């Protein structure tokens, strides 16, 4: 048996960073490797509400000079950020994402290197188009000038664990167009996001423009929504959290100097709808990759599938055969297809769904279903067949390596599809 590779990881120790200053709160937490939860990889200090308010002051102090910095200068800084990510810090960024978020080398490279660098390069490109704008034709002697300014306040960036690129994008892209940012990364992606922030500093992002603030969700949410300087929220995460933030903004609407812009991306329940004319090999391969890539911890993951009865046995056989090839293990092993889920809460939530399937007369496990958190938070990719198209497994976002399949009668293809369309409109 081939010996598993291991990462050698020193525990990083870091803290809140505002206006380039390090802040020690004394309220410390650890980030662990999901595939080996006894391995601590980062120790960090949680920002208090007072620290967050200080960060708001620092951001507001930096705002005027940063907004007035010529776009070409800001673009040059973020071009350097992209170059550092794809060059000097490529391996370090990969390691931080692989260890901290249990991504395979393949998944991590797409995420924290290619996609993140593209966010800044595309951001620069479209910002340039925005600033240059269309040519304004006016009569002789008439000058018509359009100036784009940053928001009159700060942007709060609240980023998820599943993509280092999303963290860097939510925090960095607003700064390209002259905004100042308070960044609260997910506690399970602290290490990779901290590295991104350090790259910001090395590239020349001025102190106070992007402030890195590990914090609890409620502490951060309450602090930003109670500030009159809140101008925008850039959010990716759960529906419940975004609703809480939205309610807090609404409750405080009278205190703001401007109307905060709220941008929220809150997951989904993606599906494959298979027609009787579909190519089985294509269905099997695309579904396996979509459902189980990064353990299904993506809003784009295929979480449910609708299959015609005439094709089901052939598709099921193909899924089961491919399932046997999927290696579950450490991201340090380059033949691992899927590693551990992100943390104990996610593990318990996904396991509850699988246990529900095992005990329901309307559901049957086609493949997988094993769960083990003794070393890491490992959940075997699981395929489930349901008799009910409206079962909770077909409706609720699981955010894990679980695919639920409903088999419909061929003659009811249009009826099933129309039912699904109506359901989507309700959602």
Short mmCIF file of C-alpha atoms in Angstrom, two decimals:
data_model
loop_
_atom_site.label_atom_id
_atom_site.label_comp_id
_atom_site.label_asym_id
_atom_site.label_seq_id
_atom_site.Cartn_x
_atom_site.Cartn_y
_atom_site.Cartn_z
CA UNK A 1 0.00 0.00 0.00
CA UNK A 2 1.33 3.43 -0.93
CA UNK A 3 2.14 5.55 2.11
CA UNK A 4 -0.01 8.64 2.44
CA UNK A 5 1.78 11.95 1.99
CA UNK A 6 1.71 14.36 4.89
CA UNK A 7 2.02 18.11 5.08
CA UNK A 8 4.44 19.57 7.57
CA UNK A 9 2.55 22.51 9.05
CA UNK A 10 3.71 25.01 11.62
CA UNK A 11 0.94 26.64 13.62
CA UNK A 12 0.52 30.17 12.32
CA UNK A 13 -0.20 32.72 14.99
CA UNK A 14 -1.96 35.89 13.94
CA UNK A 15 -4.63 38.37 14.85
CA UNK A 16 -6.90 41.12 13.68
CA UNK A 17 -5.24 43.61 11.34
CA UNK A 18 -6.62 47.11 11.06
CA UNK A 19 -4.82 50.01 9.46
CA UNK A 20 -1.74 47.80 9.33
CA UNK A 21 -1.75 47.39 13.11
CA UNK A 22 -1.90 44.04 14.89
CA UNK A 23 -4.57 43.71 17.56
CA UNK A 24 -4.43 41.05 20.28
CA UNK A 25 -7.79 40.50 21.94
CA UNK A 26 -6.74 37.52 24.06
CA UNK A 27 -9.86 35.70 22.87
CA UNK A 28 -8.10 33.02 20.81
CA UNK A 29 -9.30 30.25 18.52
CA UNK A 30 -7.64 27.52 16.47
CA UNK A 31 -8.21 26.49 12.89
CA UNK A 32 -7.67 22.75 12.38
CA UNK A 33 -7.15 20.58 9.32
CA UNK A 34 -10.56 19.06 8.50
CA UNK A 35 -9.03 15.75 7.41
CA UNK A 36 -7.04 15.52 10.67
CA UNK A 37 -8.80 17.58 13.32
CA UNK A 38 -6.06 17.00 15.88
CA UNK A 39 -3.73 19.08 13.70
CA UNK A 40 -3.88 22.76 14.60
CA UNK A 41 -2.77 24.95 11.73
CA UNK A 42 -3.58 28.49 12.90
CA UNK A 43 -4.11 30.31 16.18
CA UNK A 44 -5.88 33.63 15.88
CA UNK A 45 -7.37 36.37 18.02
CA UNK A 46 -11.07 37.18 17.63
CA UNK A 47 -11.88 40.82 17.03
CA UNK A 48 -14.17 42.34 19.63
CA UNK A 49 -16.94 44.80 18.86
CA UNK A 50 -14.65 47.60 20.05
CA UNK A 51 -11.91 46.46 17.67
CA UNK A 52 -14.39 46.41 14.79
CA UNK A 53 -15.48 49.96 15.61
CA UNK A 54 -11.81 51.01 15.65
CA UNK A 55 -11.44 49.38 12.23
CA UNK A 56 -14.39 51.42 10.95
CA UNK A 57 -12.63 54.59 12.13
CA UNK A 58 -9.41 53.49 10.42
CA UNK A 59 -11.23 52.71 7.19
CA UNK A 60 -13.02 56.03 7.18
CA UNK A 61 -9.74 57.82 7.77
CA UNK A 62 -8.17 56.03 4.79
CA UNK A 63 -11.21 56.41 2.52
CA UNK A 64 -10.74 59.91 1.12
CA UNK A 65 -7.13 59.42 0.02
CA UNK A 66 -7.84 55.99 -1.46
CA UNK A 67 -10.91 57.15 -3.37
CA UNK A 68 -8.89 60.03 -4.82
CA UNK A 69 -6.03 57.75 -5.85
CA UNK A 70 -6.05 57.55 -9.67
CA UNK A 71 -7.65 54.36 -10.92
CA UNK A 72 -4.49 53.47 -12.82
CA UNK A 73 -2.56 53.40 -9.54
CA UNK A 74 -5.15 51.25 -7.77
CA UNK A 75 -5.25 48.91 -10.77
CA UNK A 76 -1.46 48.56 -10.73
CA UNK A 77 -1.59 47.49 -7.08
CA UNK A 78 -4.18 44.78 -7.73
CA UNK A 79 -2.36 43.64 -10.86
CA UNK A 80 0.61 43.08 -8.56
CA UNK A 81 -1.65 41.18 -6.14
CA UNK A 82 -2.62 38.83 -9.00
CA UNK A 83 1.01 38.42 -10.04
CA UNK A 84 2.10 37.58 -6.49
CA UNK A 85 -0.67 35.00 -6.17
CA UNK A 86 0.25 33.25 -9.43
CA UNK A 87 3.98 33.60 -8.83
CA UNK A 88 5.76 34.14 -5.53
CA UNK A 89 2.95 32.85 -3.29
CA UNK A 90 1.50 30.15 -5.54
CA UNK A 91 2.74 27.14 -3.54
CA UNK A 92 2.09 28.77 -0.17
CA UNK A 93 -1.45 29.67 -1.20
CA UNK A 94 -2.08 26.15 -2.45
CA UNK A 95 -0.83 24.63 0.78
CA UNK A 96 -2.93 26.97 2.95
CA UNK A 97 -6.10 26.10 1.01
CA UNK A 98 -5.38 22.37 0.82
CA UNK A 99 -4.61 22.05 4.51
CA UNK A 100 -7.12 24.55 5.86
CA UNK A 101 -10.10 23.75 3.66
CA UNK A 102 -9.29 20.13 2.70
CA UNK A 103 -9.18 20.83 -1.02
CA UNK A 104 -7.32 18.55 -3.38
CA UNK A 105 -4.44 20.09 -5.31
CA UNK A 106 -6.62 20.18 -8.44
CA UNK A 107 -9.51 21.95 -6.70
CA UNK A 108 -7.21 24.31 -4.79
CA UNK A 109 -5.26 25.44 -7.86
CA UNK A 110 -8.47 26.34 -9.69
CA UNK A 111 -9.66 28.25 -6.62
CA UNK A 112 -6.95 30.13 -4.75
CA UNK A 113 -4.64 30.67 -7.72
CA UNK A 114 -6.41 30.84 -11.06
CA UNK A 115 -9.85 32.09 -10.06
CA UNK A 116 -8.61 34.54 -7.45
CA UNK A 117 -6.05 36.08 -9.81
CA UNK A 118 -8.73 36.28 -12.51
CA UNK A 119 -11.05 38.17 -10.16
CA UNK A 120 -8.51 40.99 -9.85
CA UNK A 121 -7.50 41.01 -13.50
CA UNK A 122 -11.10 41.02 -14.71
CA UNK A 123 -11.96 43.56 -12.02
CA UNK A 124 -9.24 45.87 -13.32
CA UNK A 125 -10.42 45.36 -16.90
CA UNK A 126 -14.05 46.18 -16.23
CA UNK A 127 -13.19 49.04 -13.89
CA UNK A 128 -11.12 50.57 -16.70
CA UNK A 129 -14.11 50.26 -19.02
CA UNK A 130 -16.29 51.89 -16.40
CA UNK A 131 -13.95 54.83 -15.84
CA UNK A 132 -13.28 55.43 -19.51
CA UNK A 133 -16.96 55.06 -20.35
CA UNK A 134 -18.59 55.87 -23.67
CA UNK A 135 -17.57 59.01 -25.54
CA UNK A 136 -20.03 61.81 -24.74
CA UNK A 137 -20.80 63.91 -27.82
CA UNK A 138 -21.76 67.49 -26.89
CA UNK A 139 -22.17 70.75 -28.78
CA UNK A 140 -19.11 72.96 -29.07
CA UNK A 141 -18.41 74.82 -25.87
CA UNK A 142 -20.24 72.28 -23.69
CA UNK A 143 -18.33 70.03 -21.30
CA UNK A 144 -20.04 66.95 -19.89
CA UNK A 145 -17.94 64.95 -17.46
CA UNK A 146 -18.93 61.81 -15.56
CA UNK A 147 -16.98 60.89 -12.43
CA UNK A 148 -17.29 57.58 -10.58
CA UNK A 149 -16.65 57.71 -6.85
CA UNK A 150 -16.35 55.15 -4.12
CA UNK A 151 -19.22 54.70 -1.67
CA UNK A 152 -19.43 57.25 1.12
CA UNK A 153 -18.69 54.81 3.86
CA UNK A 154 -17.21 51.32 4.22
CA UNK A 155 -18.04 47.98 2.62
CA UNK A 156 -18.33 44.95 4.91
CA UNK A 157 -17.10 41.76 3.23
CA UNK A 158 -18.34 38.53 4.83
CA UNK A 159 -16.81 35.53 3.08
CA UNK A 160 -17.43 31.75 3.21
CA UNK A 161 -15.06 28.83 3.76
CA UNK A 162 -15.46 26.99 0.48
CA UNK A 163 -13.54 29.30 -1.87
CA UNK A 164 -10.42 31.27 -1.00
CA UNK A 165 -11.16 33.13 -4.24
CA UNK A 166 -14.53 34.32 -2.98
CA UNK A 167 -12.91 35.69 0.18
CA UNK A 168 -10.30 37.58 -1.79
CA UNK A 169 -12.90 38.79 -4.28
CA UNK A 170 -15.44 40.05 -1.75
CA UNK A 171 -12.73 41.94 0.13
CA UNK A 172 -10.46 43.07 -2.68
CA UNK A 173 -12.64 43.91 -5.66
CA UNK A 174 -14.55 46.78 -3.98
CA UNK A 175 -11.17 48.36 -3.23
CA UNK A 176 -10.29 48.40 -6.94
CA UNK A 177 -12.97 51.05 -7.47
CA UNK A 178 -12.01 53.18 -4.49
CA UNK A 179 -13.88 51.63 -1.57
CA UNK A 180 -12.57 50.76 1.89
CA UNK A 181 -13.39 47.36 3.35
CA UNK A 182 -13.85 45.49 6.62
CA UNK A 183 -13.26 41.80 5.93
CA UNK A 184 -14.64 39.03 8.13
CA UNK A 185 -13.40 35.68 6.80
CA UNK A 186 -14.97 32.35 7.72
CA UNK A 187 -13.33 30.82 10.79
CA UNK A 188 -12.62 27.65 8.79
CA UNK A 189 -10.75 29.57 6.08
CA UNK A 190 -8.72 31.91 8.29
CA UNK A 191 -5.29 30.73 7.15
CA UNK A 192 -5.76 31.10 3.39
CA UNK A 193 -7.60 34.42 3.75
CA UNK A 194 -4.92 35.80 6.06
CA UNK A 195 -2.33 34.99 3.41
CA UNK A 196 -4.39 36.88 0.81
CA UNK A 197 -4.48 39.89 3.12
CA UNK A 198 -0.71 39.75 3.61
CA UNK A 199 -0.35 39.73 -0.18
CA UNK A 200 -2.52 42.87 -0.29
CA UNK A 201 -0.08 44.55 2.08
CA UNK A 202 2.99 43.47 0.12
CA UNK A 203 1.46 44.67 -3.15
CA UNK A 204 0.95 48.15 -1.72
CA UNK A 205 -2.69 48.34 -0.60
CA UNK A 206 -2.51 51.22 1.92
CA UNK A 207 -3.15 50.64 5.61
CA UNK A 208 -6.82 50.96 6.51
CA UNK A 209 -8.15 50.21 3.03
CA UNK A 210 -8.77 46.51 3.73
CA UNK A 211 -9.01 45.52 7.40
CA UNK A 212 -8.79 41.83 8.31
CA UNK A 213 -11.12 40.98 11.20
CA UNK A 214 -11.59 37.39 12.43
CA UNK A 215 -14.77 37.58 14.48
CA UNK A 216 -17.96 35.81 15.42
CA UNK A 217 -20.76 36.40 12.94
CA UNK A 218 -23.05 38.10 15.42
CA UNK A 219 -20.34 40.38 16.86
CA UNK A 220 -19.30 41.50 13.40
CA UNK A 221 -22.86 41.81 12.13
CA UNK A 222 -24.03 43.87 15.10
CA UNK A 223 -20.99 46.16 14.93
CA UNK A 224 -21.22 46.98 11.23
CA UNK A 225 -24.99 47.41 11.11
CA UNK A 226 -24.91 49.83 14.05
CA UNK A 227 -22.43 52.13 12.32
CA UNK A 228 -23.79 55.17 10.44
CA UNK A 229 -20.90 54.72 7.98
CA UNK A 230 -22.09 51.36 6.64
CA UNK A 231 -22.36 51.78 2.86
CA UNK A 232 -22.44 48.22 1.55
CA UNK A 233 -22.34 44.54 2.45
CA UNK A 234 -20.69 41.96 0.21
CA UNK A 235 -21.85 38.56 1.44
CA UNK A 236 -21.65 34.89 0.52
CA UNK A 237 -23.03 32.35 2.98
CA UNK A 238 -26.20 30.93 4.45
CA UNK A 239 -29.71 32.25 3.93
CA UNK A 240 -30.24 32.51 7.69
CA UNK A 241 -27.18 34.70 8.21
CA UNK A 242 -28.05 37.01 5.34
CA UNK A 243 -31.61 37.41 6.58
CA UNK A 244 -30.26 38.33 10.02
CA UNK A 245 -27.99 40.99 8.50
CA UNK A 246 -30.78 42.35 6.31
CA UNK A 247 -33.10 42.65 9.32
CA UNK A 248 -30.41 44.48 11.31
CA UNK A 249 -29.89 46.93 8.45
CA UNK A 250 -33.65 47.51 8.21
CA UNK A 251 -33.91 48.09 11.97
CA UNK A 252 -31.15 50.73 11.78
CA UNK A 253 -32.13 52.34 8.48
CA UNK A 254 -32.61 55.78 10.09
CA UNK A 255 -29.03 56.01 11.38
CA UNK A 256 -27.16 55.58 8.10
CA UNK A 257 -25.55 58.46 6.24
CA UNK A 258 -26.44 56.69 2.99
CA UNK A 259 -28.53 53.68 1.96
CA UNK A 260 -26.40 50.52 2.38
CA UNK A 261 -26.14 48.31 -0.69
CA UNK A 262 -26.69 44.65 0.15
CA UNK A 263 -25.25 41.96 -2.11
CA UNK A 264 -25.92 38.39 -0.99
CA UNK A 265 -25.22 35.00 -2.59
CA UNK A 266 -26.91 32.33 -0.50
CA UNK A 267 -26.43 28.90 -2.03
CA UNK A 268 -28.75 26.71 -4.04
CA UNK A 269 -30.07 23.24 -4.81
CA UNK A 270 -28.76 22.47 -8.29
CA UNK A 271 -30.02 19.53 -10.31
CA UNK A 272 -29.57 17.41 -13.41
CA UNK A 273 -32.73 16.65 -15.37
CA UNK A 274 -32.06 13.69 -17.65
CA UNK A 275 -34.06 13.00 -20.82
CA UNK A 276 -34.51 9.51 -22.30
CA UNK A 277 -32.31 10.57 -25.26
CA UNK A 278 -29.34 11.45 -23.02
CA UNK A 279 -25.92 9.87 -23.42
CA UNK A 280 -25.45 7.67 -20.33
CA UNK A 281 -21.67 8.01 -20.12
CA UNK A 282 -21.92 11.80 -20.22
CA UNK A 283 -24.65 11.78 -17.56
CA UNK A 284 -22.63 9.56 -15.24
CA UNK A 285 -19.32 11.41 -15.56
CA UNK A 286 -20.77 14.91 -15.30
CA UNK A 287 -22.98 13.98 -12.35
CA UNK A 288 -20.16 12.35 -10.38
CA UNK A 289 -17.92 15.39 -10.84
CA UNK A 290 -20.67 17.89 -10.11
CA UNK A 291 -22.10 16.12 -7.08
CA UNK A 292 -18.89 15.09 -5.36
CA UNK A 293 -16.23 17.62 -6.43
CA UNK A 294 -15.02 19.27 -3.21
CA UNK A 295 -17.42 17.04 -1.30
CA UNK A 296 -20.47 18.82 -2.69
CA UNK A 297 -19.60 21.89 -0.63
CA UNK A 298 -20.48 24.28 -3.44
CA UNK A 299 -23.78 25.93 -4.29
CA UNK A 300 -23.14 24.75 -7.86
CA UNK A 301 -22.95 21.07 -6.83
CA UNK A 302 -25.49 18.65 -8.31
CA UNK A 303 -27.49 17.74 -5.23
CA UNK A 304 -30.51 16.14 -6.92
CA UNK A 305 -31.21 14.36 -10.18
CA UNK A 306 -34.33 13.45 -12.16
CA UNK A 307 -33.90 10.32 -14.31
CA UNK A 308 -36.29 8.56 -16.73
CA UNK A 309 -37.25 5.04 -15.74
CA UNK A 310 -35.96 3.56 -19.00
CA UNK A 311 -32.44 4.89 -18.33
CA UNK A 312 -32.21 4.46 -14.57
CA UNK A 313 -30.72 0.96 -14.36
CA UNK A 314 -27.98 1.82 -16.83
CA UNK A 315 -27.24 5.17 -15.18
CA UNK A 316 -27.33 3.63 -11.70
CA UNK A 317 -24.87 0.95 -12.76
CA UNK A 318 -22.54 3.61 -14.16
CA UNK A 319 -22.78 5.77 -11.04
CA UNK A 320 -22.03 2.81 -8.77
CA UNK A 321 -19.01 1.78 -10.86
CA UNK A 322 -17.59 5.32 -10.89
CA UNK A 323 -18.32 5.62 -7.17
CA UNK A 324 -15.98 2.68 -6.53
CA UNK A 325 -13.13 4.67 -8.10
CA UNK A 326 -13.54 7.71 -5.84
CA UNK A 327 -10.79 7.85 -3.25
CA UNK A 328 -11.71 9.48 0.05
CA UNK A 329 -8.64 10.69 1.95
CA UNK A 330 -6.08 13.39 2.64
CA UNK A 331 -5.72 16.23 0.12
CA UNK A 332 -1.97 15.60 0.33
CA UNK A 333 -2.50 12.42 -1.69
CA UNK A 334 -2.77 13.45 -5.30
CA UNK A 335 -5.10 10.56 -6.17
CA UNK A 336 -7.66 11.66 -3.57
CA UNK A 337 -10.89 12.72 -5.26
CA UNK A 338 -12.70 14.02 -2.19
CA UNK A 339 -11.44 14.78 1.30
CA UNK A 340 -13.15 15.63 4.59
CA UNK A 341 -16.01 18.08 4.99
CA UNK A 342 -15.11 21.36 6.61
CA UNK A 343 -15.91 20.94 10.32
CA UNK A 344 -17.83 19.09 13.04
CA UNK A 345 -21.05 21.06 12.51
CA UNK A 346 -21.08 20.29 8.80
CA UNK A 347 -20.27 16.64 9.48
CA UNK A 348 -23.15 16.28 11.96
CA UNK A 349 -25.60 18.03 9.65
CA UNK A 350 -24.75 15.85 6.64
CA UNK A 351 -24.71 12.67 8.73
CA UNK A 352 -28.20 13.50 10.01
CA UNK A 353 -29.48 13.58 6.41
CA UNK A 354 -27.83 10.22 5.64
CA UNK A 355 -29.23 8.67 8.83
CA UNK A 356 -32.65 9.99 7.85
CA UNK A 357 -32.29 8.29 4.47
CA UNK A 358 -31.30 5.00 6.07
CA UNK A 359 -34.43 5.05 8.25
CA UNK A 360 -36.98 6.26 5.68
CA UNK A 361 -39.15 3.73 3.77
CA UNK A 362 -39.20 6.11 0.79
CA UNK A 363 -35.41 6.31 0.47
CA UNK A 364 -32.70 3.76 -0.29
CA UNK A 365 -28.91 4.07 -0.30
CA UNK A 366 -27.56 3.20 -3.74
CA UNK A 367 -23.88 3.75 -2.85
CA UNK A 368 -21.86 5.16 0.03
CA UNK A 369 -23.40 6.27 3.29
CA UNK A 370 -20.45 5.68 5.63
CA UNK A 371 -19.42 8.43 8.06
CA UNK A 372 -16.33 8.56 10.31
CA UNK A 373 -15.07 11.53 12.33
CA UNK A 374 -12.50 9.70 14.45
CA UNK A 375 -9.56 11.32 12.62
CA UNK A 376 -11.12 13.78 10.20
CA UNK A 377 -14.63 14.75 9.21
CA UNK A 378 -15.01 12.09 6.53
CA UNK A 379 -18.31 11.38 4.81
CA UNK A 380 -18.35 8.90 1.95
CA UNK A 381 -19.91 10.22 -1.27
CA UNK A 382 -23.49 9.01 -1.05
CA UNK A 383 -26.10 8.30 -3.73
CA UNK A 384 -29.72 7.95 -2.60
CA UNK A 385 -32.85 6.99 -4.52
CA UNK A 386 -36.17 8.53 -3.47
CA UNK A 387 -39.75 7.56 -4.29
CA UNK A 388 -40.99 11.08 -3.57
CA UNK A 389 -39.96 14.06 -5.73
CA UNK A 390 -40.76 16.41 -2.84
CA UNK A 391 -38.76 14.58 -0.17
CA UNK A 392 -36.72 16.89 2.05
CA UNK A 393 -33.51 15.54 0.46
CA UNK A 394 -34.76 16.92 -2.85
CA UNK A 395 -35.64 20.27 -1.33
CA UNK A 396 -33.17 21.23 1.43
CA UNK A 397 -29.60 22.32 0.74
CA UNK A 398 -27.31 19.72 2.33
CA UNK A 399 -23.95 21.19 1.28
CA UNK A 400 -22.18 17.86 1.33
CA UNK A 401 -21.39 14.79 -0.80
CA UNK A 402 -25.00 13.59 -1.06
CA UNK A 403 -26.86 13.07 -4.36
CA UNK A 404 -30.56 12.19 -4.32
CA UNK A 405 -32.21 10.69 -7.43
CA UNK A 406 -35.90 10.63 -8.33
CA UNK A 407 -36.90 8.22 -11.11
CA UNK A 408 -39.82 9.43 -13.20
CA UNK A 409 -41.90 7.56 -15.77
CA UNK A 410 -40.78 8.30 -19.33
CA UNK A 411 -44.27 9.30 -20.46
CA UNK A 412 -44.41 11.83 -17.64
CA UNK A 413 -41.27 13.72 -18.65
CA UNK A 414 -43.09 16.98 -19.51
CA UNK A 415 -45.29 16.67 -16.46
CA UNK A 416 -42.28 16.16 -14.17
CA UNK A 417 -40.36 19.00 -15.77
CA UNK A 418 -43.32 21.39 -15.51
CA UNK A 419 -43.75 20.42 -11.86
CA UNK A 420 -40.09 21.21 -11.26
CA UNK A 421 -40.37 24.56 -13.02
CA UNK A 422 -43.32 25.53 -10.86
CA UNK A 423 -41.36 24.46 -7.79
CA UNK A 424 -38.40 26.62 -8.82
CA UNK A 425 -40.69 29.61 -9.28
CA UNK A 426 -41.97 29.05 -5.75
CA UNK A 427 -38.41 28.92 -4.47
#
